[in-house]
Structure formats: structure tokens, C-alpha cells
mmCIF file of C-alpha atoms and ligand atoms in Angstrom:
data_model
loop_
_atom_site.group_PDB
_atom_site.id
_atom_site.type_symbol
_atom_site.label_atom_id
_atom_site.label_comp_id
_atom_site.label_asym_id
_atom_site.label_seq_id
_atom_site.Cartn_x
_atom_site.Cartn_y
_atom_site.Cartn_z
ATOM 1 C CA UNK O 1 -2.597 0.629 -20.061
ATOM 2 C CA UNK O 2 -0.667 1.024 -23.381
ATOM 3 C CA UNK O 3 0.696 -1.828 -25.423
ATOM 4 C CA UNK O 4 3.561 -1.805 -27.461
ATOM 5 C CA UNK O 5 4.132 -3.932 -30.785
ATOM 6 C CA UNK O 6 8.174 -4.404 -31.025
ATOM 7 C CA UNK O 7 10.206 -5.962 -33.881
ATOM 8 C CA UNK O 8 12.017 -9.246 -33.095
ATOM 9 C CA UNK O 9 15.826 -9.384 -33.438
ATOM 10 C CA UNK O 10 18.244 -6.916 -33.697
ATOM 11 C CA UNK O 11 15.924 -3.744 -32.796
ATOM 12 C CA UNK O 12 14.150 -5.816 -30.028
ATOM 13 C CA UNK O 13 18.036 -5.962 -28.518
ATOM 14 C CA UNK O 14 18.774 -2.377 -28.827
ATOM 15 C CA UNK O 15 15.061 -1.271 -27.728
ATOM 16 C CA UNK O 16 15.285 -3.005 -24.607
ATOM 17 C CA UNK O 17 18.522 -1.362 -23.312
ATOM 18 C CA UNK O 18 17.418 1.962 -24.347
ATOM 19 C CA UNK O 19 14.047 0.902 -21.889
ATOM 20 C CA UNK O 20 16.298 -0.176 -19.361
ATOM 21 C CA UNK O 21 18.161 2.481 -18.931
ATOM 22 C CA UNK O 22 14.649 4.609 -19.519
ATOM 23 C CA UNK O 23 14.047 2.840 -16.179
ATOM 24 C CA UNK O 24 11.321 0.088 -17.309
ATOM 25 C CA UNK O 25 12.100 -3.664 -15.898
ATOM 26 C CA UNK O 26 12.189 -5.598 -18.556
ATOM 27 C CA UNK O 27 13.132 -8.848 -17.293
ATOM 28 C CA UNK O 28 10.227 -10.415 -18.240
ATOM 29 C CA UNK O 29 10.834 -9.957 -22.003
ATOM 30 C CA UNK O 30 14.356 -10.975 -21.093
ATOM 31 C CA UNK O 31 13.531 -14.161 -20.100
ATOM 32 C CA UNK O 32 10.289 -14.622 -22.208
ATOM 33 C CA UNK O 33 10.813 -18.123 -23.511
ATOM 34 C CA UNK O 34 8.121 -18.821 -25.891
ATOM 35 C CA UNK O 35 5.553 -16.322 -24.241
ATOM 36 C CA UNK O 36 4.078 -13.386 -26.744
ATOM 37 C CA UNK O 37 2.570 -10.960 -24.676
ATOM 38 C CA UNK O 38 4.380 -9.863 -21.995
ATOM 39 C CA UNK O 39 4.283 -6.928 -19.423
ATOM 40 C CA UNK O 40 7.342 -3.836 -18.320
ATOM 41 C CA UNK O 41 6.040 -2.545 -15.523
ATOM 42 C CA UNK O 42 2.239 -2.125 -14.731
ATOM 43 C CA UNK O 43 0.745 -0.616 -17.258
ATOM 44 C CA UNK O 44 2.827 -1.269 -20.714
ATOM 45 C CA UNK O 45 2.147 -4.456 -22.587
ATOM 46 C CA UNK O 46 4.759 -5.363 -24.969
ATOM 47 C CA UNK O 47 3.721 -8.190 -27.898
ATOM 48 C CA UNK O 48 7.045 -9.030 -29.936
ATOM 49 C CA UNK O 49 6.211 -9.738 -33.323
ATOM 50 C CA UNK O 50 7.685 -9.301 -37.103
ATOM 51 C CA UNK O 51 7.995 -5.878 -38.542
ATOM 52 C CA UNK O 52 5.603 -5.968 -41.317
ATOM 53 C CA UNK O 53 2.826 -7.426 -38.748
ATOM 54 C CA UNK O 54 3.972 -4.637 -35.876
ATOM 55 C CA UNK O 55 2.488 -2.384 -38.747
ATOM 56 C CA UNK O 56 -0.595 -4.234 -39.032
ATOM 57 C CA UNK O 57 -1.168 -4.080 -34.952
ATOM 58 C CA UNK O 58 -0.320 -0.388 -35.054
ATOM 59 C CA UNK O 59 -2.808 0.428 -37.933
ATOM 60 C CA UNK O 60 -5.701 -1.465 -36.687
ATOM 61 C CA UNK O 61 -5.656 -0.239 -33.463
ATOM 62 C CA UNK O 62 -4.399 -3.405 -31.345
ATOM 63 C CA UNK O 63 -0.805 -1.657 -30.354
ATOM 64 C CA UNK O 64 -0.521 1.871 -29.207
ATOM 65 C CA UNK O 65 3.172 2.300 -29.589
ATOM 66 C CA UNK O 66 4.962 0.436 -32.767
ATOM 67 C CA UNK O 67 9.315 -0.207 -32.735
ATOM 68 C CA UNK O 68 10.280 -0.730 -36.404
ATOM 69 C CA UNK O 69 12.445 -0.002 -39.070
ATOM 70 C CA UNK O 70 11.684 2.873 -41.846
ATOM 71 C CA UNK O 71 12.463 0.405 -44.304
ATOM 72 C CA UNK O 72 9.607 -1.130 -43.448
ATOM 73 C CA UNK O 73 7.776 1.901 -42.963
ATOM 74 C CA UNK O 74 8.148 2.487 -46.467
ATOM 75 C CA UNK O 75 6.823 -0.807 -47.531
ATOM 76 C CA UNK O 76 4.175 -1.317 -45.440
ATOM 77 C CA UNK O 77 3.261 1.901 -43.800
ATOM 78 C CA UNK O 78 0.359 3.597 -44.713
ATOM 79 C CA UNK O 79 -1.493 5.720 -41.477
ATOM 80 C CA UNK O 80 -0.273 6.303 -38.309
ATOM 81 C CA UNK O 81 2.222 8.681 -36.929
ATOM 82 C CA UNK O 82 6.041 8.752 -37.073
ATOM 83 C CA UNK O 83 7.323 10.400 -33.716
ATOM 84 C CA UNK O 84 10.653 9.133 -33.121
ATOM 85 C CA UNK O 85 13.999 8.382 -34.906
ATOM 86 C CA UNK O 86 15.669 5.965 -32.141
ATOM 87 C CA UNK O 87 18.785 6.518 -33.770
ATOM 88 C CA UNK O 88 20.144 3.007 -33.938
ATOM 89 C CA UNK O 89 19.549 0.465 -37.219
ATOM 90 C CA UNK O 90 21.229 3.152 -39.458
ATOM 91 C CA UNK O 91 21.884 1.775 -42.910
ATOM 92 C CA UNK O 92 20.362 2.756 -45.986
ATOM 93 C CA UNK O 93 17.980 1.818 -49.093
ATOM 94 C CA UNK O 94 20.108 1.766 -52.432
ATOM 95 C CA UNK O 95 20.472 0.775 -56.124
ATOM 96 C CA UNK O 96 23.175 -1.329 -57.172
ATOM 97 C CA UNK O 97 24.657 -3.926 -59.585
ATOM 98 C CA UNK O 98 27.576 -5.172 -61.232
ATOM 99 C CA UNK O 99 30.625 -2.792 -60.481
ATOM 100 C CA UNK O 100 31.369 -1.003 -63.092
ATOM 101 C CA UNK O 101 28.523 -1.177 -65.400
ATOM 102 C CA UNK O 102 26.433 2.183 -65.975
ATOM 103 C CA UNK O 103 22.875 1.017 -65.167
ATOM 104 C CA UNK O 104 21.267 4.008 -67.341
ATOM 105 C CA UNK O 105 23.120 2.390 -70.515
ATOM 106 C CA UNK O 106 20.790 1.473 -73.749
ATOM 107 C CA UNK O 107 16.723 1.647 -74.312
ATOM 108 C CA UNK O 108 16.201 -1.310 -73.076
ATOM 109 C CA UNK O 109 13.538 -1.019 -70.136
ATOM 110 C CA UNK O 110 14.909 -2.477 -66.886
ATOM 111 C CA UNK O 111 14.493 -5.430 -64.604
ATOM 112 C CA UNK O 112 15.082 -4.244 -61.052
ATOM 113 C CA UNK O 113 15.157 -7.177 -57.922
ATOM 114 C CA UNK O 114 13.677 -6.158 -54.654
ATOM 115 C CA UNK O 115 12.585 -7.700 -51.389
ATOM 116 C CA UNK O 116 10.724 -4.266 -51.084
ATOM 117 C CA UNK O 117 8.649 -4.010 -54.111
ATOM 118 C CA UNK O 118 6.670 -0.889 -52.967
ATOM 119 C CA UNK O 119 10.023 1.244 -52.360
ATOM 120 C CA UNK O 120 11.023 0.116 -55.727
ATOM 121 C CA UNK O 121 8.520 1.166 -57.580
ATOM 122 C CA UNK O 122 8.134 4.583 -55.633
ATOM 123 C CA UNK O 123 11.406 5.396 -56.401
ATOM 124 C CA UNK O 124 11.033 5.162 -59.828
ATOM 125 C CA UNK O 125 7.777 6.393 -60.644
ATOM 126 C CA UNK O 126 9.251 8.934 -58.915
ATOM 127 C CA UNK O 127 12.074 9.852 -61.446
ATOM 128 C CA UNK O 128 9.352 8.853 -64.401
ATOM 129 C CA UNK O 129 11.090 5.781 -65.344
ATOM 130 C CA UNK O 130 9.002 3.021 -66.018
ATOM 131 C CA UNK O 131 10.891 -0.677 -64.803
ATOM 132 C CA UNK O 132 9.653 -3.939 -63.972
ATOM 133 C CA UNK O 133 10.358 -5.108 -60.852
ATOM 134 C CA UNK O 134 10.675 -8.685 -59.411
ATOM 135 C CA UNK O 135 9.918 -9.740 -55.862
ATOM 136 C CA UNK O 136 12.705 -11.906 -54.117
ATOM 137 C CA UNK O 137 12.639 -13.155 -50.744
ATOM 138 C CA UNK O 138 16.619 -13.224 -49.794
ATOM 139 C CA UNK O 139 19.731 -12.617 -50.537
ATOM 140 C CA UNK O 140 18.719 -10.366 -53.423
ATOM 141 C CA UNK O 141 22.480 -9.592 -54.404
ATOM 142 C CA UNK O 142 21.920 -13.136 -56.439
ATOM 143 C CA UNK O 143 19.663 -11.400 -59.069
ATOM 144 C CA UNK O 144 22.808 -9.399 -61.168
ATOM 145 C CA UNK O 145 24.782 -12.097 -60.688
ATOM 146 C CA UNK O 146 22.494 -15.119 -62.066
ATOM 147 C CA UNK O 147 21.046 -12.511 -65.010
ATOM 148 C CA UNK O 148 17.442 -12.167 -63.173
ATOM 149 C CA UNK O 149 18.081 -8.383 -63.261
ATOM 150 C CA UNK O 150 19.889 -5.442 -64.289
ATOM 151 C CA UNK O 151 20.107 -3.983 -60.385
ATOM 152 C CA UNK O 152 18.180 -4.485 -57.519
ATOM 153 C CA UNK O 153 17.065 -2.259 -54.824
ATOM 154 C CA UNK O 154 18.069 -3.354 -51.230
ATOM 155 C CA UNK O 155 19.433 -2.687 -48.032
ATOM 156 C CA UNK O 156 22.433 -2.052 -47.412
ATOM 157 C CA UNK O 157 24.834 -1.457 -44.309
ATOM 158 C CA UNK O 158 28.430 -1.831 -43.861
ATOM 159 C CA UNK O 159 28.378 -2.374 -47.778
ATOM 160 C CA UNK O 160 30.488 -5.759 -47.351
ATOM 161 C CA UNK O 161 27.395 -7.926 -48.942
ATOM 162 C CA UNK O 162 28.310 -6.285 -52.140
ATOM 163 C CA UNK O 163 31.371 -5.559 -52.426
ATOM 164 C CA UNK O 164 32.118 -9.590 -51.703
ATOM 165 C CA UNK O 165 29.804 -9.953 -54.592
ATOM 166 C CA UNK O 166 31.457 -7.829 -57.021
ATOM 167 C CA UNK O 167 28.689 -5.238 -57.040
ATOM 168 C CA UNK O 168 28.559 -1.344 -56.014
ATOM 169 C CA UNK O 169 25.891 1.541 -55.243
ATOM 170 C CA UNK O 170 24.743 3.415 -57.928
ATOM 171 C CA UNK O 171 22.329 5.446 -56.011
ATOM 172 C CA UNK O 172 21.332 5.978 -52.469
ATOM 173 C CA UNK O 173 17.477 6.316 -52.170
ATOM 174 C CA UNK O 174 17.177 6.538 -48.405
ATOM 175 C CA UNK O 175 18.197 6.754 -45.013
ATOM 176 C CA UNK O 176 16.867 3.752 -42.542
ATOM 177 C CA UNK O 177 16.772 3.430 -38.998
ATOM 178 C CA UNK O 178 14.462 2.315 -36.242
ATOM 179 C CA UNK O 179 11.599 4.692 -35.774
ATOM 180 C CA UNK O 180 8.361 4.616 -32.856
ATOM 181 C CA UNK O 181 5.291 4.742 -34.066
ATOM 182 C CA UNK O 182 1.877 5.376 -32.917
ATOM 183 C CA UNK O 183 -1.666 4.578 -33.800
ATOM 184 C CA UNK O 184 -3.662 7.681 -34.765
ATOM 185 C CA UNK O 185 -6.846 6.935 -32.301
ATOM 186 C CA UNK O 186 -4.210 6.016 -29.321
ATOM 187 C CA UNK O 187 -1.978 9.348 -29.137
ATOM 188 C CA UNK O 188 -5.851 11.378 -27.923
ATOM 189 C CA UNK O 189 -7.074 8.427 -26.301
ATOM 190 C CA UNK O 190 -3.812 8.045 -23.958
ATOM 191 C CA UNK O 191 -2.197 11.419 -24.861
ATOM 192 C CA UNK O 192 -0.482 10.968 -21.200
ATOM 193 C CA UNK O 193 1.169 7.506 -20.838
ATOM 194 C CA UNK O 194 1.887 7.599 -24.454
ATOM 195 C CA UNK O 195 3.615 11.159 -23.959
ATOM 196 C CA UNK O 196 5.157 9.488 -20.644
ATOM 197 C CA UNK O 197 6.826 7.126 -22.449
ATOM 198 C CA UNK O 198 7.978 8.785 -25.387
ATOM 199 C CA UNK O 199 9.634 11.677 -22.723
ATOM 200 C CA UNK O 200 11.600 8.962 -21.293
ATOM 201 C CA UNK O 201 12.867 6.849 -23.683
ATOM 202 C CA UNK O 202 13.736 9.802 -26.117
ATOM 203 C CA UNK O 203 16.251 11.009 -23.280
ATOM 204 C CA UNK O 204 18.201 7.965 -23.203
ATOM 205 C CA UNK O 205 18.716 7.985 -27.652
ATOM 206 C CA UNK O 206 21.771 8.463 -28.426
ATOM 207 C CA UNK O 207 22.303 11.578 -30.588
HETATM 208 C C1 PRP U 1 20.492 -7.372 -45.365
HETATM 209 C C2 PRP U 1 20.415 -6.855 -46.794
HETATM 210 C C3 PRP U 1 21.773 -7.200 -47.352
HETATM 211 C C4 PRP U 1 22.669 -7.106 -46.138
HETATM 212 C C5 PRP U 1 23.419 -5.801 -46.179
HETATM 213 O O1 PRP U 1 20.152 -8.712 -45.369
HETATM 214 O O2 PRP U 1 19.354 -7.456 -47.518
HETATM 215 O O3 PRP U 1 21.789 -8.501 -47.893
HETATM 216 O O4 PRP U 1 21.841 -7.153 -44.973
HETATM 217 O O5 PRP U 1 24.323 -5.678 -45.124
HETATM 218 P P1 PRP U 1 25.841 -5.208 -45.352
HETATM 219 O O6 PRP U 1 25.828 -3.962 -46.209
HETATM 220 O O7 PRP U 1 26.363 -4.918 -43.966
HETATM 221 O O8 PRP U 1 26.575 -6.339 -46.009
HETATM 222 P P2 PRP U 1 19.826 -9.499 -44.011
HETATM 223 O O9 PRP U 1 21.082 -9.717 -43.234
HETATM 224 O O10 PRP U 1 18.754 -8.789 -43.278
HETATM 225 O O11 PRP U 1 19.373 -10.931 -44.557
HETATM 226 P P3 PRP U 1 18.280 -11.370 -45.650
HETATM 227 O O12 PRP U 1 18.902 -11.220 -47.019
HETATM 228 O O13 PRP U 1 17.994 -12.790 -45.324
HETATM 229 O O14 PRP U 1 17.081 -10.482 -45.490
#
């Protein structure tokens, strides 16, 4: 038996047509009211769940297989494996602010908003600069535009959040999409289902 931790929403959606069409029923997730653990097939468990906690099931050992976003990954992520880009979710982590406004402009050290603290910081400890960065829950694009920060660092995908904000990219930081992961202890234990799987969903990604 393997079980598999999958994100709720939009990558739940697009995960369960790719399993479909991998040949896995999957009408019980379909219609899964407010049941948690269900079943595709005989021998996969699938528990649907938030992204940051799919991490949590992966890493302690409680989900095999994990469905989530890199974004995510990056925030949260700290040992298992990566195996598979699924190719779908594509958008990207980025920098931005006001339009027009050169973020690097006077000594000042900077106030950067994030609802992904971690990738913030990374990013710029990873060019040596030293900001302060402030944890938001939502709609992030708020913090230029009330004075709560100089830029924020955030997702972004069709880029129309911004742009209807009067903000703009200053720098892309990284690719995102939705990525299947796998708990270290899991991929000896069940080498065979967990290869099984991987084999036939990976035919059906779109490339
Ligand atoms: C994400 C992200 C941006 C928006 C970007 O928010 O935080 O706000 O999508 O998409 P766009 O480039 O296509 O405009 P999400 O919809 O996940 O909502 P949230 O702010 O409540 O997290």
C-alpha cells in the first residue's frame, strides 16, 4: 500500500486528470464530500490536505508520495526527494513594487513583504543584502501601496494582480510549478509501487 498526501484546490484538479488518464479510478476523491482519506484503486491511499501540512506528512513518514507546489517547497521543504516536475502550476516567485521606482535607490536598508518569509530571506542573504522582512498573510500587493514596504516578494502568474495595482517585477527569483515528492525511508521501502506509479503518471505530463 502507498499513500499519497495531495494539495487541495487547483493542483488537486489538475492531479486527478493526469491520474485518470494514468488509468487510476478516482471517483471516490471525486465525490469525496467531507471524507479525508480516501482510496484510487487497491493499494494507493490518497489524504487531501494543505500544502504546507502535505510537507509535514511527507517528512515524517505518514505519506509516501507528496503533490505540491515548489513554492512551497521552498518554504517549507527541508528532506525528502524531488522526483517530478508535473508541469502544470507554472508561475513564478518575484520582486516587485511601485512601477517605476528603482528599488536599489538610497542607503536606506529595506522593508520587503512576503507571505513566504523563508524564500525571502534566502534570496537575499543570497546576494549579501541584509533586509527586514515582514510576514503577511494575503494579498501582499497591499504592502507598497499602504507604505508597509519598499517591495515584496510574491507569486506571481499572469502578472494582472500587479499591473491592476500599479506595480511591476523587478526581479524574477524562481520558477514554480507542481512537483511529486517522496519520503526518503518510502522510495527503499516500496521502491516498486512507488516506481509504478511514478512510470505512469509521468507518461501522461504534458511536456
Ligand atoms: C496569488 C499571488 C498573487 C496572485 C498572482 O494569490 O499571491 O496575489 O495569485 O496571480 P496573477 O499574477 O495571475 O495576478 P492567490 O490567488 O493564491 O491568493 P492569496 O493572496 O489569498 O494567497
Amino acid at each position: 500500500m502507498i499513500r499519497i498526501a495531495l494539495t487541495k484546490g487547483r493542483i488537486e484538479e489538475k492531479t486527478l486528470s493526469i491520474l485518470e488518464k494514468a488509468g487510476y479510478d478516482c471517483s471516490d476523491v471525486r465525490n469525496k464530500g467531507r471524507k479525508l482519506l480516501l482510496s484510487i484503486g487497491d493499494n494507493i491511499e490518497v489524504v487531501l490536505s494543505k500544502s504546507a501540512d502535505v510537507i509535514t506528512y511527507i517528512e515524517h513518514g505518514v505519506c509516501d508520495i507528496g503533490i505540491v507546489g515548489k513554492d512551497t517547497i521552498m518554504e517549507h521543504g527541508k528532506t525528502f526527494y524531488e522526483l517530478l516536475d508535473l508541469g502544470f502550476g507554472k508561475c513564478r516567485f518575484a520582486l516587485a513594487g511601485l512601477k517605476g521606482k528603482n528599488f536599489y535607490d538610497g542607503y536606506s536598508h529595506k522593508v520587503i513583504a512576503s507571505k513566504y518569509p523563508t524564500v525571502t530571506k534566502n534570496y537575499f542573504n543570497s546576494r549579501g543584502i541584509d533586509v527586514e522582512v515582514v510576514k503577511i498573510e494575503g494579498s501582499v500587493e497591499l504592502a507598497p501601496l499602504l507604505g508597509l514596504a519598499d517591495a515584496i516578494v510574491d507569486i506571481v502568474e499572469t502578472g494582472s494582480t500587479l499591473k491592476e495595482n500599479g506595480l511591476e517585477v523587478y526581479e524574477d527569483i524562481a520558477n514554480v510549478s507542481a512537483r511529486l515528492i517522496v519520503n526518503v525511508a518510502s522510495i527503499k521501502l516500496k521502491r516498486e509501487e512507488i516506481n509504478e506509479f511514478i512510470d505512469r503518471v509521468s507518461a501522461q505530463i504534458e511536456k
